[in-house]
PDB file of C-alpha atoms in Angstrom:
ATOM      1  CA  UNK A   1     257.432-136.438  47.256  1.00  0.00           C
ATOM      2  CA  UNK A   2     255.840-140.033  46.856  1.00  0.00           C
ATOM      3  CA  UNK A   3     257.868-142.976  47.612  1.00  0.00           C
ATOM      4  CA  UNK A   4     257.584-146.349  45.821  1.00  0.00           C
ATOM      5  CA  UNK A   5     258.398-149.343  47.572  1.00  0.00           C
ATOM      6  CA  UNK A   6     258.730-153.329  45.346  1.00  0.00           C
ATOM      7  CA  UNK A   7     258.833-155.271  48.821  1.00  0.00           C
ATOM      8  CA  UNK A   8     260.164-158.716  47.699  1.00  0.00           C
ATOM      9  CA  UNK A   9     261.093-161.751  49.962  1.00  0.00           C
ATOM     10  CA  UNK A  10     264.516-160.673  50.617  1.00  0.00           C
ATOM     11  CA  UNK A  11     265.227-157.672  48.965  1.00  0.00           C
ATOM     12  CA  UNK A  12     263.279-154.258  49.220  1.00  0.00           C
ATOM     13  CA  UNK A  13     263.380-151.354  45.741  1.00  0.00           C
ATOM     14  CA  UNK A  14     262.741-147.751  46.881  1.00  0.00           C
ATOM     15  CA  UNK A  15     262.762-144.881  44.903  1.00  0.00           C
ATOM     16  CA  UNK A  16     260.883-141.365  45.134  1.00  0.00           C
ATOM     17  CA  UNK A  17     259.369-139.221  42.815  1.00  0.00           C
ATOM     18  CA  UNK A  18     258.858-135.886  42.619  1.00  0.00           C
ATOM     19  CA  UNK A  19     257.051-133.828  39.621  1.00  0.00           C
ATOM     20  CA  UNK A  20     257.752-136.688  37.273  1.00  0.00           C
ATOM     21  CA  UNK A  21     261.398-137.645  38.621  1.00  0.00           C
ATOM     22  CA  UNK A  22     262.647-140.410  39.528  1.00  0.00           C
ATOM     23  CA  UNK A  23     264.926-140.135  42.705  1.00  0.00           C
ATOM     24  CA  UNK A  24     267.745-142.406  43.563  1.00  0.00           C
ATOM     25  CA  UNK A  25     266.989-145.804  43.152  1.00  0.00           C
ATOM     26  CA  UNK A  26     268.528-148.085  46.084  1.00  0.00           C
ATOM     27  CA  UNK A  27     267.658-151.606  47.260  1.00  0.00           C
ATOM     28  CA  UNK A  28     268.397-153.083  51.086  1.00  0.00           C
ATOM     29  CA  UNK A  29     268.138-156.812  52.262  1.00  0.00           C
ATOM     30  CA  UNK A  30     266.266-157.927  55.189  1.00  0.00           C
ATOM     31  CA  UNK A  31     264.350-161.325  56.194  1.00  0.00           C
ATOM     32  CA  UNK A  32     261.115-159.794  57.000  1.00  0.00           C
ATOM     33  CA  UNK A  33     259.099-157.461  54.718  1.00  0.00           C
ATOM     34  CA  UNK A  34     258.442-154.634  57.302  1.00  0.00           C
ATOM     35  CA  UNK A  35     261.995-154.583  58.764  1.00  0.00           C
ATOM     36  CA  UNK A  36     262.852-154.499  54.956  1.00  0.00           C
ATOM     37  CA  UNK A  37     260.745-151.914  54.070  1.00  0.00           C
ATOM     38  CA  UNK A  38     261.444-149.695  57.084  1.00  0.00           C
ATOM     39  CA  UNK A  39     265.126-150.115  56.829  1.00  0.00           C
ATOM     40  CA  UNK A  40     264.992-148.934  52.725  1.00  0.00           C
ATOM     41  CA  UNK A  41     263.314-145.579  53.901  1.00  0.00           C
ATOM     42  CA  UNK A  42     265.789-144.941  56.440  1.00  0.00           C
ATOM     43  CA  UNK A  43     268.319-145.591  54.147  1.00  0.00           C
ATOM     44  CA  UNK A  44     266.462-143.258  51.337  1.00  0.00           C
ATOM     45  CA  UNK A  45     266.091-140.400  53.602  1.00  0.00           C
ATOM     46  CA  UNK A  46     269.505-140.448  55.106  1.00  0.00           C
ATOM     47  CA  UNK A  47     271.145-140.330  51.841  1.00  0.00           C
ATOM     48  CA  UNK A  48     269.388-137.361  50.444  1.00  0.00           C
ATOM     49  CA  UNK A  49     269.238-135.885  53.943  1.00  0.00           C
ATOM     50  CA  UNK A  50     265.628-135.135  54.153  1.00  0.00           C
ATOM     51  CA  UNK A  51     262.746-135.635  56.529  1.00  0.00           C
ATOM     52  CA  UNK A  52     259.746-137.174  57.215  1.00  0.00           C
ATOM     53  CA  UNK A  53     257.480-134.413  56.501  1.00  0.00           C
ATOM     54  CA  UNK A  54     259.155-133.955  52.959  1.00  0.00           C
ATOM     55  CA  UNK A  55     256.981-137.554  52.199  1.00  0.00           C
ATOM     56  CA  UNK A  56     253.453-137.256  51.370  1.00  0.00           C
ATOM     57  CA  UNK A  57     252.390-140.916  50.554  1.00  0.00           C
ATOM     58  CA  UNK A  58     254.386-144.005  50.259  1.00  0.00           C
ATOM     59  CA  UNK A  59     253.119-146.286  47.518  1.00  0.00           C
ATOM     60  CA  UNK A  60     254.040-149.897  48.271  1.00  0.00           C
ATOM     61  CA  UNK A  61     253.904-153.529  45.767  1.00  0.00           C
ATOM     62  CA  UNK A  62     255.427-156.644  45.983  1.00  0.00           C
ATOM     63  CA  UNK A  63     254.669-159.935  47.846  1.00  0.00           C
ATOM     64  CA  UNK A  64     255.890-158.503  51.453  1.00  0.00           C
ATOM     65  CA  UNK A  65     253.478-155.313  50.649  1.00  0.00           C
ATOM     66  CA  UNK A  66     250.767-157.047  52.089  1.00  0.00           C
ATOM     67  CA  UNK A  67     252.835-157.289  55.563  1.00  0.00           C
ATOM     68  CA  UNK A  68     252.765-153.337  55.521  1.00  0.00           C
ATOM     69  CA  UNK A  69     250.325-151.524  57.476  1.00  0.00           C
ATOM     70  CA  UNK A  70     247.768-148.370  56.767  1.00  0.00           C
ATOM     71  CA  UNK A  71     251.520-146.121  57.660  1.00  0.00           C
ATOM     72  CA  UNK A  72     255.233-146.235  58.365  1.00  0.00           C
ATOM     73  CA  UNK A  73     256.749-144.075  60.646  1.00  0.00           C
ATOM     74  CA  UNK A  74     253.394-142.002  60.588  1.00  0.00           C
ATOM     75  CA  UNK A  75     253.392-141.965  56.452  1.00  0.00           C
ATOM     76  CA  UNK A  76     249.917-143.206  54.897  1.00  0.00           C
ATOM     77  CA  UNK A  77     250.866-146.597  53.005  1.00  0.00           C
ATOM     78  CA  UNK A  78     249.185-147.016  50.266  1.00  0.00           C
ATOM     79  CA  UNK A  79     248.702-150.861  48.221  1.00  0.00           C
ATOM     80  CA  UNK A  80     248.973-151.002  44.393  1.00  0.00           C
ATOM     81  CA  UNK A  81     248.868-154.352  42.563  1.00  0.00           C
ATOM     82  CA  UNK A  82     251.560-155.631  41.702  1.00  0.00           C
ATOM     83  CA  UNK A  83     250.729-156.305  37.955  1.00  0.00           C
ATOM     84  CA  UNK A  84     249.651-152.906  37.672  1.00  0.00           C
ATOM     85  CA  UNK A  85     252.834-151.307  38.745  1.00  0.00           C
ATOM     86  CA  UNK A  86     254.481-153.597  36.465  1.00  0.00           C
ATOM     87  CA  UNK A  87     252.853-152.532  33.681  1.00  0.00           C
ATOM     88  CA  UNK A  88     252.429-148.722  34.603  1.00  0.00           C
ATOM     89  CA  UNK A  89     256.436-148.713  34.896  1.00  0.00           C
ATOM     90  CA  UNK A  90     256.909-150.429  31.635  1.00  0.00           C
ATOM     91  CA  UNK A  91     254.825-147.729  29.880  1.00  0.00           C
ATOM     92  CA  UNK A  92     256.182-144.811  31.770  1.00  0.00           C
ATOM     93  CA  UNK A  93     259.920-145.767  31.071  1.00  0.00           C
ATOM     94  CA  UNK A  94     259.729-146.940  27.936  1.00  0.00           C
ATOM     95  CA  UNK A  95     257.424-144.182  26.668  1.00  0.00           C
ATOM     96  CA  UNK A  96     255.007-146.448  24.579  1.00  0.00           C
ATOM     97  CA  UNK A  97     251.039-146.775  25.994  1.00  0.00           C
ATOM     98  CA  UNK A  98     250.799-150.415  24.098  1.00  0.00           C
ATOM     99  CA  UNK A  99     253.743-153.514  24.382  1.00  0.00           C
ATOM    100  CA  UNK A 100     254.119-156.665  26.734  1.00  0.00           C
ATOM    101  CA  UNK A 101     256.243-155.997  29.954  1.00  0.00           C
ATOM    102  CA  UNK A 102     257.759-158.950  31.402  1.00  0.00           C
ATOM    103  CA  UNK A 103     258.964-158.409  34.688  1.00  0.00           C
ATOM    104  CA  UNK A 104     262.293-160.763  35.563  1.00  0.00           C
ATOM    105  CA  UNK A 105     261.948-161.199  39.380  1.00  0.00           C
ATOM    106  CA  UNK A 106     262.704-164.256  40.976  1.00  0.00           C
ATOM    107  CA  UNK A 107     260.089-165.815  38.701  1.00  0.00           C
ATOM    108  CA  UNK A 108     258.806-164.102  35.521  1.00  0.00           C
ATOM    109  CA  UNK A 109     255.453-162.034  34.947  1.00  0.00           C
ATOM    110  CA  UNK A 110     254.081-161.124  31.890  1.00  0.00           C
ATOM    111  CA  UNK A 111     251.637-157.799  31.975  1.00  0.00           C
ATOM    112  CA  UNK A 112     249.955-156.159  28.741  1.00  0.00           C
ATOM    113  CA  UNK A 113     249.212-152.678  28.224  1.00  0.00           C
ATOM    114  CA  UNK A 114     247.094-151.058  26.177  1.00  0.00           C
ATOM    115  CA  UNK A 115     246.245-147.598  27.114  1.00  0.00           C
ATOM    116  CA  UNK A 116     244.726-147.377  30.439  1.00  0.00           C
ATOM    117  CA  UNK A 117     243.987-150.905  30.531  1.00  0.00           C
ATOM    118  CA  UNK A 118     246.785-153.192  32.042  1.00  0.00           C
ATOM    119  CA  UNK A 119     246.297-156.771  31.847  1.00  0.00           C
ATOM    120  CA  UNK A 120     248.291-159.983  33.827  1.00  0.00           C
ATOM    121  CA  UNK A 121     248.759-162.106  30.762  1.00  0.00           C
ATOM    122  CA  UNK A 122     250.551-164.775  32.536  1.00  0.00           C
ATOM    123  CA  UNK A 123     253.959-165.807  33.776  1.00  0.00           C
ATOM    124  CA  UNK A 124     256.621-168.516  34.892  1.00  0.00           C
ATOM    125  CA  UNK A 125     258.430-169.784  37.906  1.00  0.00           C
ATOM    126  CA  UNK A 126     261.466-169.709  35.581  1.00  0.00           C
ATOM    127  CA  UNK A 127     263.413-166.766  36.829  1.00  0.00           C
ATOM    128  CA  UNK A 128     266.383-165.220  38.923  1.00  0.00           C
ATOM    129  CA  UNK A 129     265.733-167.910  41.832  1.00  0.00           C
ATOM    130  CA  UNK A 130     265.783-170.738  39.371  1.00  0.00           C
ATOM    131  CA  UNK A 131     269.614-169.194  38.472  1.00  0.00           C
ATOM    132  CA  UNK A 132     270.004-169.185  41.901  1.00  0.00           C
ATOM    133  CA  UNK A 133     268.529-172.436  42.591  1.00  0.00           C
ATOM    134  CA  UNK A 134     270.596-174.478  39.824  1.00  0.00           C
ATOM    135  CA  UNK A 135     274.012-172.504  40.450  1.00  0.00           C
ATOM    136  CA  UNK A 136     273.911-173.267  44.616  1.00  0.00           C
ATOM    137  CA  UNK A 137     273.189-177.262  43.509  1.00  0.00           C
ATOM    138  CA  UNK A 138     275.411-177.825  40.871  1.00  0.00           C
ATOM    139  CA  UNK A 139     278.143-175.333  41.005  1.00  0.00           C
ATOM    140  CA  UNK A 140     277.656-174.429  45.102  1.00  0.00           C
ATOM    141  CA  UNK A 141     277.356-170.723  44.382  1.00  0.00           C
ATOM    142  CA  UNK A 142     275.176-168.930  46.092  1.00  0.00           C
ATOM    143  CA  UNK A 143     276.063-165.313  44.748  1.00  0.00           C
ATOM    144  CA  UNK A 144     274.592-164.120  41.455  1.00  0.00           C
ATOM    145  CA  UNK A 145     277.693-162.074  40.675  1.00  0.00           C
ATOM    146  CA  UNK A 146     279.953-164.853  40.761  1.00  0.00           C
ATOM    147  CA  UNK A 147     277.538-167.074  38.740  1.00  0.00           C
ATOM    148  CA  UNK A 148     277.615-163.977  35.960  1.00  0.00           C
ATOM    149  CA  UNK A 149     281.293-163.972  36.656  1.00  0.00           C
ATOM    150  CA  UNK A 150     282.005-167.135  35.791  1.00  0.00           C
ATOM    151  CA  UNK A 151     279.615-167.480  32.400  1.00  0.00           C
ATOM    152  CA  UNK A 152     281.064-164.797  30.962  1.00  0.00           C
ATOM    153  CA  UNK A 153     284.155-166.933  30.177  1.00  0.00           C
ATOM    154  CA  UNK A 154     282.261-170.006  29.874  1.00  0.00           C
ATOM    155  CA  UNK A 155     281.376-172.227  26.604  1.00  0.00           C
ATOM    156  CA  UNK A 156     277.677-173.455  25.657  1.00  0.00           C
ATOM    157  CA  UNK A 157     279.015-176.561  22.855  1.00  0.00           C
ATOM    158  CA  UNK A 158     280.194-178.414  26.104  1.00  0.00           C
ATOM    159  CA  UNK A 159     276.574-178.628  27.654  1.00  0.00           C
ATOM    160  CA  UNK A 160     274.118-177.891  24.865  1.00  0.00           C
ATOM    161  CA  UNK A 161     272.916-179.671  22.279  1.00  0.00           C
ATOM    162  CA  UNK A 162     271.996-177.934  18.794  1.00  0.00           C
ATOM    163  CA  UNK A 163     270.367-177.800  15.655  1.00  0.00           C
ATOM    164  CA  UNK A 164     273.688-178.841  13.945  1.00  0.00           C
ATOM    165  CA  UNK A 165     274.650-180.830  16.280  1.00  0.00           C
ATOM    166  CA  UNK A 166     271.417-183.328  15.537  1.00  0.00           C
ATOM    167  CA  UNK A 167     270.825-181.884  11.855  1.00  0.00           C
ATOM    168  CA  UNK A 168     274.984-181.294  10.712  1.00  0.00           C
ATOM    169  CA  UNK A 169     274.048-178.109   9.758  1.00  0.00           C
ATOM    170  CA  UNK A 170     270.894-175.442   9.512  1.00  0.00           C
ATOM    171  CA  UNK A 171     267.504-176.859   9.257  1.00  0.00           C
ATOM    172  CA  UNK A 172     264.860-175.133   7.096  1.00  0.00           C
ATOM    173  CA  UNK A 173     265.332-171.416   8.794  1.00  0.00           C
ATOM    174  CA  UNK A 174     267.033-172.361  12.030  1.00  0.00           C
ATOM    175  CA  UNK A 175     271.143-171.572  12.074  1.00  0.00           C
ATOM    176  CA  UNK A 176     272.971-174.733  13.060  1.00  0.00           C
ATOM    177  CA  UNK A 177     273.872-173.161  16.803  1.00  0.00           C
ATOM    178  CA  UNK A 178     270.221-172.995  17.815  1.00  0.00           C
ATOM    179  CA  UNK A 179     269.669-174.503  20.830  1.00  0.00           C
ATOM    180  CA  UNK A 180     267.711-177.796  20.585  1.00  0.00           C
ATOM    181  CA  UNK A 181     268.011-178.803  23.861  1.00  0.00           C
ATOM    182  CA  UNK A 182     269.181-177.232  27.302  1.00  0.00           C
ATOM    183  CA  UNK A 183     272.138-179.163  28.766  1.00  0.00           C
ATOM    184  CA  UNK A 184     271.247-182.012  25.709  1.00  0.00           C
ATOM    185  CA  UNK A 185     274.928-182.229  24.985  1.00  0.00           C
ATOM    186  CA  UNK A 186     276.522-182.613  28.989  1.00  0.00           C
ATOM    187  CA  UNK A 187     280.231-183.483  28.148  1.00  0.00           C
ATOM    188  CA  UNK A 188     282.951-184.791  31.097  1.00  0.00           C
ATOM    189  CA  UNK A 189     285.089-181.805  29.485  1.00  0.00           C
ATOM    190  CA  UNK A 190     282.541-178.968  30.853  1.00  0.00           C
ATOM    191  CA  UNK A 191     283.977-176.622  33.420  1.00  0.00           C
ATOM    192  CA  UNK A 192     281.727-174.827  36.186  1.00  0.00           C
ATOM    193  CA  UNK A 193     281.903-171.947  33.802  1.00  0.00           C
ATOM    194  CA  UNK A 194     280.665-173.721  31.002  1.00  0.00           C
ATOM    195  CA  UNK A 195     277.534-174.978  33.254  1.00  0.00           C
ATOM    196  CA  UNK A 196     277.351-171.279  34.427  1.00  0.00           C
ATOM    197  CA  UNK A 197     276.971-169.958  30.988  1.00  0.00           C
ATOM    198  CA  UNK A 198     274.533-172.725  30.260  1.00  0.00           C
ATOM    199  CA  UNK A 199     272.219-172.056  33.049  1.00  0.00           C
ATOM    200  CA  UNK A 200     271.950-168.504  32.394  1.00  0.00           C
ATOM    201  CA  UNK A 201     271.243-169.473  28.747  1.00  0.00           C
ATOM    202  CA  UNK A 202     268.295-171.762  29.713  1.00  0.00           C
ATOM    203  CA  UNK A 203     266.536-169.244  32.472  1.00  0.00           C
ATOM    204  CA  UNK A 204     266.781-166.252  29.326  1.00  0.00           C
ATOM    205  CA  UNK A 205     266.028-168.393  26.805  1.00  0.00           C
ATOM    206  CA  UNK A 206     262.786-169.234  28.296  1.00  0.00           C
ATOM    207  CA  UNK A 207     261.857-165.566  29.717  1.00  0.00           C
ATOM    208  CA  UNK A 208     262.671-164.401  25.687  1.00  0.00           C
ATOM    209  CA  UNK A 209     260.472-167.080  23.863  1.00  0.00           C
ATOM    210  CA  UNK A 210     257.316-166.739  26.200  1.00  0.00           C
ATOM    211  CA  UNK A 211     257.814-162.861  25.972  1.00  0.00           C
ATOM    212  CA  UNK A 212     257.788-163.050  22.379  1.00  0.00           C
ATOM    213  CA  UNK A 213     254.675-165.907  22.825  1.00  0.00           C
ATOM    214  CA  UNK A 214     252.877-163.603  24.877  1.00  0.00           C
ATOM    215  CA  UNK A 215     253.173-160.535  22.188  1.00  0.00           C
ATOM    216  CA  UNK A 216     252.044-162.778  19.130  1.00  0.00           C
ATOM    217  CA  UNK A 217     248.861-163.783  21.070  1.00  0.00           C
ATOM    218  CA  UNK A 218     248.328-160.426  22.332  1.00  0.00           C
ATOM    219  CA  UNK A 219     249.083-159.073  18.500  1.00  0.00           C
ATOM    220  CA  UNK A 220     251.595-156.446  20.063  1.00  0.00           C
ATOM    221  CA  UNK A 221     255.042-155.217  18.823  1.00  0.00           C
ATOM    222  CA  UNK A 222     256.907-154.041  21.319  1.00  0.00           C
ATOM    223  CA  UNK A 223     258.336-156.266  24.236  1.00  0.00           C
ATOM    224  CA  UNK A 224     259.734-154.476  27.190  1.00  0.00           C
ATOM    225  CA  UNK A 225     261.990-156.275  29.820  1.00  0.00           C
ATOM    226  CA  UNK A 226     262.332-155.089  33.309  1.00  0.00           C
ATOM    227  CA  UNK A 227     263.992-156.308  36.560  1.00  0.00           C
ATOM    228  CA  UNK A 228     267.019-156.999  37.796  1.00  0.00           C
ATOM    229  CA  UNK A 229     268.165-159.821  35.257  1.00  0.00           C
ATOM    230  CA  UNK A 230     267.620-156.968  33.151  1.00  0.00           C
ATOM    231  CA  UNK A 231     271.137-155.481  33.434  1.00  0.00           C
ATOM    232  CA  UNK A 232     273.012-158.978  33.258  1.00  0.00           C
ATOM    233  CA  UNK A 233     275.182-158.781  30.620  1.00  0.00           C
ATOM    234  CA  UNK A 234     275.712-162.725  29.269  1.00  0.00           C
ATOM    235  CA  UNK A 235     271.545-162.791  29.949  1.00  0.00           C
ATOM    236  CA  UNK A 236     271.219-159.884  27.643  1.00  0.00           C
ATOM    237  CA  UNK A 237     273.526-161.421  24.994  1.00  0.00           C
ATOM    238  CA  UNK A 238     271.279-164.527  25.123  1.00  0.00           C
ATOM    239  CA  UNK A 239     267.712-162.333  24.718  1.00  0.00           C
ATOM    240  CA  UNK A 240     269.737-160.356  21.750  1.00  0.00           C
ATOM    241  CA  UNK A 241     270.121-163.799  20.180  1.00  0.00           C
ATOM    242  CA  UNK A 242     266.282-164.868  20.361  1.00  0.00           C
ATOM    243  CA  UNK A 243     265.285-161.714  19.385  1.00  0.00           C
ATOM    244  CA  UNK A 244     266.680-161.751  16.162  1.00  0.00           C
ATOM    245  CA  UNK A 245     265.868-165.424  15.890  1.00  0.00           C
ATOM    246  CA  UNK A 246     262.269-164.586  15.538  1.00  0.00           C
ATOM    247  CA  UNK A 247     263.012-161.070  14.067  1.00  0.00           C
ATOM    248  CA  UNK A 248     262.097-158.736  16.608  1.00  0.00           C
ATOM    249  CA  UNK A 249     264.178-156.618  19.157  1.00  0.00           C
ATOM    250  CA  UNK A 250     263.594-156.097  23.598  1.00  0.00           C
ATOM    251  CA  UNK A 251     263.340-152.951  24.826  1.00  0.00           C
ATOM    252  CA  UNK A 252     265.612-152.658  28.378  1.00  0.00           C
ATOM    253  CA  UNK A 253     264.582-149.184  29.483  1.00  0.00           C
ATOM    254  CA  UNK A 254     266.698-146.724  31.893  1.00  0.00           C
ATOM    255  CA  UNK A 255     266.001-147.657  35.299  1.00  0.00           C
ATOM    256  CA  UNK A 256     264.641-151.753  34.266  1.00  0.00           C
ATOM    257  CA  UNK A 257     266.182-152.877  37.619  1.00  0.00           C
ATOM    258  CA  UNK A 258     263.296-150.600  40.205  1.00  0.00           C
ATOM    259  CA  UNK A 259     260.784-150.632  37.533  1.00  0.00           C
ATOM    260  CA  UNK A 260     258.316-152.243  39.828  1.00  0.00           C
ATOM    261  CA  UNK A 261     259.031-149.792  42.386  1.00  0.00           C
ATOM    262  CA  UNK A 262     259.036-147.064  40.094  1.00  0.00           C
ATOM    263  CA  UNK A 263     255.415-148.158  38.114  1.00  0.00           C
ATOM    264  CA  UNK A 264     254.293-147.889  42.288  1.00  0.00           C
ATOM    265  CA  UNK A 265     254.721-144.216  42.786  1.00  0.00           C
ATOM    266  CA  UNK A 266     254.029-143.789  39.418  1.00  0.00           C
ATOM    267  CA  UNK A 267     250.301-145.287  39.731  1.00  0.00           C
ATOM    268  CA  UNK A 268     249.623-143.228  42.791  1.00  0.00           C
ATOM    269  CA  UNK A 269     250.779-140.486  40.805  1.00  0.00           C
ATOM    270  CA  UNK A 270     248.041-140.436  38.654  1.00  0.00           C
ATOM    271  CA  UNK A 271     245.206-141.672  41.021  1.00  0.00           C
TER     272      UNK A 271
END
């Protein structure tokens, strides 16, 4: 079995794979990378009750990968780039060998692949830590759950401005509810859940217009969307809404959330 491992700053993906499988997907939280990683392997090989010697190779990615040494716990450690998991994963769980991944982290990478060749196209600090970031300062919550909680019964005309609101209607080929500009339209009325909704809105907003941007200039269809942010449900509604906007569609594949963990033991798969 080979293990991938997406070592992030606080949180650490681990999955296995065996003969093309991919094996229970978990994620642990720890401060430091190797505690992190150490503690998800543990955790792996408890729940499925196996050993050691059942691992032949971990492959580990991520910015704490780099923390990781030559083994763990006496298993050779091997480094993949993180861009190329990325876009290995996209491919292998989407099933297409050409589209634009865009990996939602805590910032936002954009990978192309064509074929073999995988490509870092570019990316954004606009991501799950900028939710984060604006929902501790202006709403003091620190917990993405409750943040999700809370949008889902919020309202976006108290905090954003639109199309109709400037225009009184639809301009040219944009619907009047368009956003025109990100918390354009702050009103004394708006409730946290309103500013929740609208914060999510901006973060997926941006992530679906440069994934789209990055696809025109890369003359490729298909846009797949993997991380974590990937299963939010108000965050999907929102990329749903651009899509059709500019007449295309996201892919979410099975499995978006440990993609980069997943396009890991994939790689070394096929080294």
């Amino acid at each position: 079995m080979i293990i991938g491992i997406d070592i992030g700053g606080t949180t650490t993906d681990i999955v296995g794979l065996k003969n093309g499988e991919i094996i229970h997907p978990l994620t642990v939280k720890a401060d430091d990378p190797i505690t992190s990683a150490a503690g998800a392997l543990g955790k792996f090989l408890e729940t499925l009750n196996i050993s050691l010697e059942e691992i032949k190779i971990i492959s580990a990615t991520g910015v704490g990968s780099s923390k990781v040494k030559d083994n763990l716990f006496g298993i050779p450690v091997k480094i993949v780039d993180e861009f190329d998991a990325i876009g290995t994963a996209g491919s292998f769980l989407s099933g297409l060998n050409k589209a634009v991944v865009v990996s939602m982290g805590t910032g936002t990478a954009l990978v192309t692949v064509d074929g073999p060749d995988i490509v870092h196209w570019g990316g954004s600090g606009v991501g799950g830590g900028t939710l984060i970031g604006l929902a501790g300062k202006m709403l003091n919550i620190k917990s993405l759950d409750t943040l999700v909680d809370k949008a889902m019964r919020g309202n976006l005309e108290n905090v954003d401005l639109t199309v109709g609101d400037i225009a009184g209607g639809a301009l040219d080929n944009l619907p009047a509810s368009i956003t025109a500009s990100n918390f354009g339209k702050m009103s004394d009325q708006a409730m946290d859940e309103d500013i929740a909704l609208a914060i999510i809105n901006l973060v997926a907003q941006t992530i679906g217009v440069l994934g789209i941007a990055a696809a025109r200039a890369s003359n490729i269809q298909d846009i797949i969307l993997t991380g974590k942010l990937a299963g939010i449900a108000p965050l999907k509604s929102v990329l749903e809404r651009v899509a059709d906007l500019y007449n295309t569609k996201f892919i979410i594949p099975e499995n978006a959330g440990f993609a980069t963990a997943i396009g890991a033991a994939i790689y070394i798969d096929r080294s």
